[in-house]
Amino acid sequence: MICLTSVSNKINIAIDGHSSCGKGTLAKNIAKELGYLFIDSGAMYRAVTLYLIQNNIPLEEVQADPALLGYIKIKFLYDSDRGFYETYLNGVNVEDEIRSMQVSKLVSNVSAIQEVRTFLVAKQQEMGRNKGVVMDGRDIGTVVFPDAELKIFMTAAPEIRAKRRYEELQKKGIHVNYQEVLHNIRERDHIDSTREASPLKKAEDAITLDNSSMTKYEQARLALQWAKGVIQALV
Ligand code: DC
């Protein structure tokens, strides 16, 4: 029997904000708790960037011939050992590769290309068509799901974000310099917020969550309270 109540009670949750402020972790935690699908839209921009690097395709070529993007297939598959969804590019697991500094340095420029955004936004909207999705990114509440029932805009001081990203990379055995990470974060903030195509901005109806001095647990508890409040109101 199909339970119509639970289907219609599902909502979409949009989480936007600056680079490295823990959007992904929060989105994953909420999705797990609610039994929703988590989608990391940044991973999709990173996968496109990796594809362009691997195939030596200059950015101007993508703008001139967006049909090139048609060769890119992105999927998220659950890895039960690691306990989260991993990104696949044309059938290959690229979860670690898309987090490299080489990709990080180019991804903001790739995501500023309107043709790339149009290609990925269509895929993201399709993924959220049946609701029950928690998606994090930069334009989820403004462009991808403008009618998301809950929108959260996350931020934290750049130095705190750089420290978190630096520690994350160290743990993965990727050795970088803290100043380089901080510089990359500041540069990405600037490109993301000033680009012409869907710049990073808070949706008017989004709730701001500054997590500079909050634990992951505190953030998840607060966001879940918000989500449950919205879901309850739909009953
Ligand atoms: O969240 P992230 O740092 O992995 O995102 C990588 C880049 O992709 C970031 O510089 C901004 C861009 N991005 C975007 O423009 N729109 C999104 N919805 C998600 C990410």
Tab-separated table of C-alpha atoms and ligand atoms in Angstrom:
chain	number	residue	atom	x	y	z
A	1	MET	CA	0.000	0.000	0.000
A	2	ILE	CA	1.325	3.451	-0.820
A	3	CYS	CA	1.390	5.770	2.170
A	4	LEU	CA	0.328	9.089	0.660
A	5	THR	CA	0.851	11.012	3.881
A	6	SER	CA	4.536	10.238	4.141
A	7	VAL	CA	5.139	10.895	0.426
A	8	SER	CA	3.435	14.288	0.505
A	9	ASN	CA	5.129	15.220	3.780
A	10	LYS	CA	8.590	15.032	2.278
A	11	ILE	CA	10.303	18.331	1.751
A	12	ASN	CA	13.381	19.557	-0.069
A	13	ILE	CA	16.067	21.198	2.034
A	14	ALA	CA	18.463	23.663	0.401
A	15	ILE	CA	21.755	24.369	2.158
A	16	ASP	CA	23.871	27.138	0.653
A	17	GLY	CA	26.884	29.018	1.886
A	18	HIS	CA	30.581	29.747	1.607
A	19	SER	CA	33.265	27.174	0.762
A	20	SER	CA	34.354	24.822	3.537
A	21	CYS	CA	31.863	25.879	6.171
A	22	GLY	CA	30.553	22.368	6.793
A	23	LYS	CA	27.519	22.408	4.499
A	24	GLY	CA	28.196	18.857	3.365
A	25	THR	CA	28.546	17.469	6.877
A	26	LEU	CA	25.363	19.170	8.027
A	27	ALA	CA	23.463	18.086	4.911
A	28	LYS	CA	24.642	14.473	5.344
A	29	ASN	CA	23.612	14.404	9.007
A	30	ILE	CA	20.155	15.818	8.354
A	31	ALA	CA	19.592	13.500	5.377
A	32	LYS	CA	20.588	10.463	7.433
A	33	GLU	CA	18.308	11.421	10.301
A	34	LEU	CA	15.307	12.092	8.044
A	35	GLY	CA	15.981	9.178	5.669
A	36	TYR	CA	16.394	11.641	2.783
A	37	LEU	CA	18.789	11.610	-0.162
A	38	PHE	CA	21.886	13.783	0.243
A	39	ILE	CA	23.254	15.459	-2.874
A	40	ASP	CA	26.535	17.363	-2.903
A	41	SER	CA	26.102	19.733	-5.850
A	42	GLY	CA	29.692	21.010	-5.422
A	43	ALA	CA	30.896	17.468	-6.182
A	44	MET	CA	29.089	17.733	-9.528
A	45	TYR	CA	30.966	20.961	-10.414
A	46	ARG	CA	34.171	19.286	-9.252
A	47	ALA	CA	33.489	16.214	-11.430
A	48	VAL	CA	32.972	18.420	-14.499
A	49	THR	CA	36.242	20.219	-13.655
A	50	LEU	CA	38.103	16.909	-13.351
A	51	TYR	CA	36.704	15.771	-16.700
A	52	LEU	CA	37.953	18.958	-18.390
A	53	ILE	CA	41.412	18.536	-16.809
A	54	GLN	CA	41.648	14.847	-17.745
A	55	ASN	CA	40.680	15.569	-21.335
A	56	ASN	CA	42.687	18.792	-21.719
A	57	ILE	CA	39.596	20.755	-22.665
A	58	PRO	CA	40.054	24.525	-22.337
A	59	LEU	CA	37.171	26.441	-20.716
A	60	GLU	CA	36.553	28.504	-23.877
A	61	GLU	CA	35.876	25.281	-25.752
A	62	VAL	CA	33.035	24.364	-23.367
A	63	GLN	CA	31.465	27.780	-23.882
A	64	ALA	CA	31.797	27.484	-27.649
A	65	ASP	CA	30.492	23.906	-27.756
A	66	PRO	CA	28.400	23.001	-24.662
A	67	ALA	CA	27.430	19.704	-26.345
A	68	LEU	CA	30.814	18.455	-25.069
A	69	LEU	CA	29.205	18.248	-21.633
A	70	GLY	CA	26.921	15.517	-22.944
A	71	TYR	CA	29.805	13.035	-22.521
A	72	ILE	CA	29.819	13.588	-18.774
A	73	LYS	CA	27.825	11.165	-16.633
A	74	ILE	CA	27.772	11.828	-12.892
A	75	LYS	CA	26.330	9.440	-10.322
A	76	PHE	CA	26.315	9.143	-6.546
A	77	LEU	CA	26.612	5.602	-5.181
A	78	TYR	CA	26.463	4.630	-1.527
A	79	ASP	CA	29.640	3.123	-0.068
A	80	SER	CA	28.625	1.053	2.941
A	81	ASP	CA	32.227	0.832	4.265
A	82	ARG	CA	32.764	4.584	4.310
A	83	GLY	CA	29.108	5.236	5.163
A	84	PHE	CA	28.425	7.922	2.572
A	85	TYR	CA	27.620	8.556	-1.062
A	86	GLU	CA	30.601	8.761	-3.400
A	87	THR	CA	30.902	10.553	-6.704
A	88	TYR	CA	31.337	8.594	-9.943
A	89	LEU	CA	32.428	10.208	-13.185
A	90	ASN	CA	31.640	8.099	-16.243
A	91	GLY	CA	31.586	4.982	-14.092
A	92	VAL	CA	34.813	5.665	-12.158
A	93	ASN	CA	34.902	6.534	-8.450
A	94	VAL	CA	36.475	10.009	-8.288
A	95	GLU	CA	35.473	10.928	-4.734
A	96	ASP	CA	39.065	11.604	-3.601
A	97	GLU	CA	40.367	13.017	-6.866
A	98	ILE	CA	37.725	15.752	-7.059
A	99	ARG	CA	38.925	17.103	-3.665
A	100	SER	CA	42.536	17.641	-4.838
A	101	MET	CA	44.024	21.151	-4.882
A	102	GLN	CA	44.333	20.936	-8.673
A	103	VAL	CA	40.546	20.623	-8.980
A	104	SER	CA	39.909	23.127	-6.150
A	105	LYS	CA	41.963	25.758	-7.941
A	106	LEU	CA	39.985	25.499	-11.182
A	107	VAL	CA	36.472	24.661	-10.004
A	108	SER	CA	35.289	28.222	-9.330
A	109	ASN	CA	36.180	29.236	-12.876
A	110	VAL	CA	34.390	26.193	-14.287
A	111	SER	CA	31.308	26.861	-12.166
A	112	ALA	CA	31.185	30.457	-13.411
A	113	ILE	CA	30.423	29.181	-16.942
A	114	GLN	CA	26.694	29.534	-17.631
A	115	GLU	CA	26.636	26.490	-19.967
A	116	VAL	CA	28.020	24.281	-17.179
A	117	ARG	CA	25.456	25.628	-14.719
A	118	THR	CA	22.541	25.048	-17.089
A	119	PHE	CA	23.727	21.458	-17.638
A	120	LEU	CA	24.072	20.677	-13.915
A	121	VAL	CA	21.025	22.591	-12.634
A	122	ALA	CA	18.766	20.504	-14.919
A	123	LYS	CA	20.214	17.310	-13.417
A	124	GLN	CA	19.841	18.626	-9.863
A	125	GLN	CA	16.215	19.640	-10.387
A	126	GLU	CA	15.452	16.185	-11.754
A	127	MET	CA	16.990	14.605	-8.615
A	128	GLY	CA	14.702	16.689	-6.382
A	129	ARG	CA	11.504	16.220	-8.351
A	130	ASN	CA	10.019	13.728	-5.875
A	131	LYS	CA	11.137	15.667	-2.769
A	132	GLY	CA	13.020	14.088	0.147
A	133	VAL	CA	16.336	15.626	-0.913
A	134	VAL	CA	18.912	17.572	1.085
A	135	MET	CA	21.165	19.389	-1.386
A	136	ASP	CA	24.068	21.648	-0.545
A	137	GLY	CA	25.741	24.206	-2.799
A	138	ARG	CA	25.710	27.909	-3.653
A	139	ASP	CA	22.509	28.430	-5.639
A	140	ILE	CA	20.219	25.706	-4.320
A	141	GLY	CA	17.777	28.018	-2.521
A	142	THR	CA	17.922	30.701	-5.207
A	143	VAL	CA	18.038	28.777	-8.513
A	144	VAL	CA	17.846	24.977	-8.200
A	145	PHE	CA	14.988	24.705	-5.673
A	146	PRO	CA	13.568	28.227	-5.289
A	147	ASP	CA	10.500	26.618	-3.707
A	148	ALA	CA	12.411	24.421	-1.208
A	149	GLU	CA	10.416	24.203	1.999
A	150	LEU	CA	13.522	24.841	4.129
A	151	LYS	CA	16.512	26.961	3.128
A	152	ILE	CA	19.599	27.339	5.275
A	153	PHE	CA	22.435	29.762	4.527
A	154	MET	CA	25.667	28.746	6.274
A	155	THR	CA	28.715	30.803	6.986
A	156	ALA	CA	31.795	30.937	9.252
A	157	ALA	CA	34.969	33.047	9.479
A	158	PRO	CA	37.454	32.308	6.613
A	159	GLU	CA	40.276	31.390	9.043
A	160	ILE	CA	38.079	28.822	10.772
A	161	ARG	CA	36.989	27.352	7.444
A	162	ALA	CA	40.616	27.177	6.242
A	163	LYS	CA	41.654	25.383	9.435
A	164	ARG	CA	38.862	22.826	9.025
A	165	ARG	CA	39.692	22.197	5.338
A	166	TYR	CA	43.422	21.979	6.117
A	167	GLU	CA	42.810	19.353	8.813
A	168	GLU	CA	40.469	17.404	6.534
A	169	LEU	CA	43.119	17.275	3.764
A	170	GLN	CA	45.859	16.312	6.262
A	171	LYS	CA	43.712	13.425	7.498
A	172	LYS	CA	43.367	12.192	3.931
A	173	GLY	CA	47.157	12.326	3.542
A	174	ILE	CA	46.982	15.305	1.155
A	175	HIS	CA	49.780	17.653	2.282
A	176	VAL	CA	49.176	21.326	1.708
A	177	ASN	CA	50.160	24.554	3.342
A	178	TYR	CA	47.584	26.325	5.602
A	179	GLN	CA	48.190	29.723	3.949
A	180	GLU	CA	47.557	28.174	0.540
A	181	VAL	CA	44.243	26.742	1.754
A	182	LEU	CA	43.221	30.101	3.276
A	183	HIS	CA	44.153	31.917	0.085
A	184	ASN	CA	42.134	29.412	-1.992
A	185	ILE	CA	39.084	29.850	0.261
A	186	ARG	CA	39.234	33.671	0.058
A	187	GLU	CA	39.658	33.525	-3.687
A	188	ARG	CA	36.730	31.111	-4.088
A	189	ASP	CA	34.512	33.281	-1.853
A	190	HIS	CA	35.312	36.209	-4.094
A	191	ILE	CA	34.708	34.381	-7.400
A	192	ASP	CA	31.568	32.621	-6.089
A	193	SER	CA	29.982	35.845	-4.815
A	194	THR	CA	30.888	38.155	-7.679
A	195	ARG	CA	30.403	35.924	-10.730
A	196	GLU	CA	27.653	36.881	-13.158
A	197	ALA	CA	26.026	33.444	-13.389
A	198	SER	CA	24.038	32.595	-10.213
A	199	PRO	CA	26.348	34.260	-7.685
A	200	LEU	CA	26.394	32.933	-4.140
A	201	LYS	CA	23.780	34.881	-2.227
A	202	LYS	CA	21.383	34.226	0.585
A	203	ALA	CA	17.829	33.554	-0.565
A	204	GLU	CA	15.439	36.053	1.019
A	205	ASP	CA	13.600	33.282	2.835
A	206	ALA	CA	16.727	31.407	4.036
A	207	ILE	CA	17.717	31.116	7.692
A	208	THR	CA	21.348	32.071	8.425
A	209	LEU	CA	23.460	29.592	10.373
A	210	ASP	CA	26.866	30.974	11.439
A	211	ASN	CA	28.707	27.951	12.798
A	212	SER	CA	32.028	29.642	13.658
A	213	SER	CA	31.678	28.492	17.250
A	214	MET	CA	29.234	25.603	17.000
A	215	THR	CA	29.933	21.893	17.114
A	216	LYS	CA	28.703	19.606	14.324
A	217	TYR	CA	26.236	18.131	16.778
A	218	GLU	CA	24.798	21.524	17.762
A	219	GLN	CA	24.351	22.510	14.125
A	220	ALA	CA	22.630	19.245	13.229
A	221	ARG	CA	20.310	19.460	16.233
A	222	LEU	CA	19.269	23.013	15.350
A	223	ALA	CA	18.745	22.303	11.646
A	224	LEU	CA	16.741	19.175	12.456
A	225	GLN	CA	14.509	21.208	14.749
A	226	TRP	CA	13.852	23.574	11.842
A	227	ALA	CA	13.211	20.707	9.421
A	228	LYS	CA	10.864	18.884	11.776
A	229	GLY	CA	8.990	22.145	12.404
A	230	VAL	CA	8.406	22.571	8.659
A	231	ILE	CA	7.405	18.898	8.193
A	232	GLN	CA	4.979	19.105	11.137
A	233	ALA	CA	3.363	22.200	9.658
A	234	LEU	CA	2.602	20.186	6.495
A	235	VAL	CA	0.682	17.461	8.338
B	1	DC	O1	31.100	23.026	-2.158
B	1	DC	P1	32.432	22.876	-2.900
B	1	DC	O2	33.548	23.711	-2.305
B	1	DC	O3	32.824	21.463	-3.110
B	1	DC	O4	32.130	23.501	-4.351
B	1	DC	C1	33.108	23.543	-5.343
B	1	DC	C2	32.923	24.770	-6.220
B	1	DC	O5	31.717	24.606	-6.980
B	1	DC	C3	32.826	26.092	-5.494
B	1	DC	O6	33.933	26.918	-5.801
B	1	DC	C4	31.579	26.741	-6.006
B	1	DC	C5	30.984	25.819	-7.006
B	1	DC	N1	29.583	25.502	-6.765
B	1	DC	C6	28.645	26.289	-7.391
B	1	DC	O7	28.987	27.242	-8.075
B	1	DC	N2	27.327	25.998	-7.248
B	1	DC	C7	26.933	24.973	-6.494
B	1	DC	N3	25.627	24.696	-6.381
B	1	DC	C8	27.883	24.169	-5.824
B	1	DC	C9	29.216	24.481	-5.972
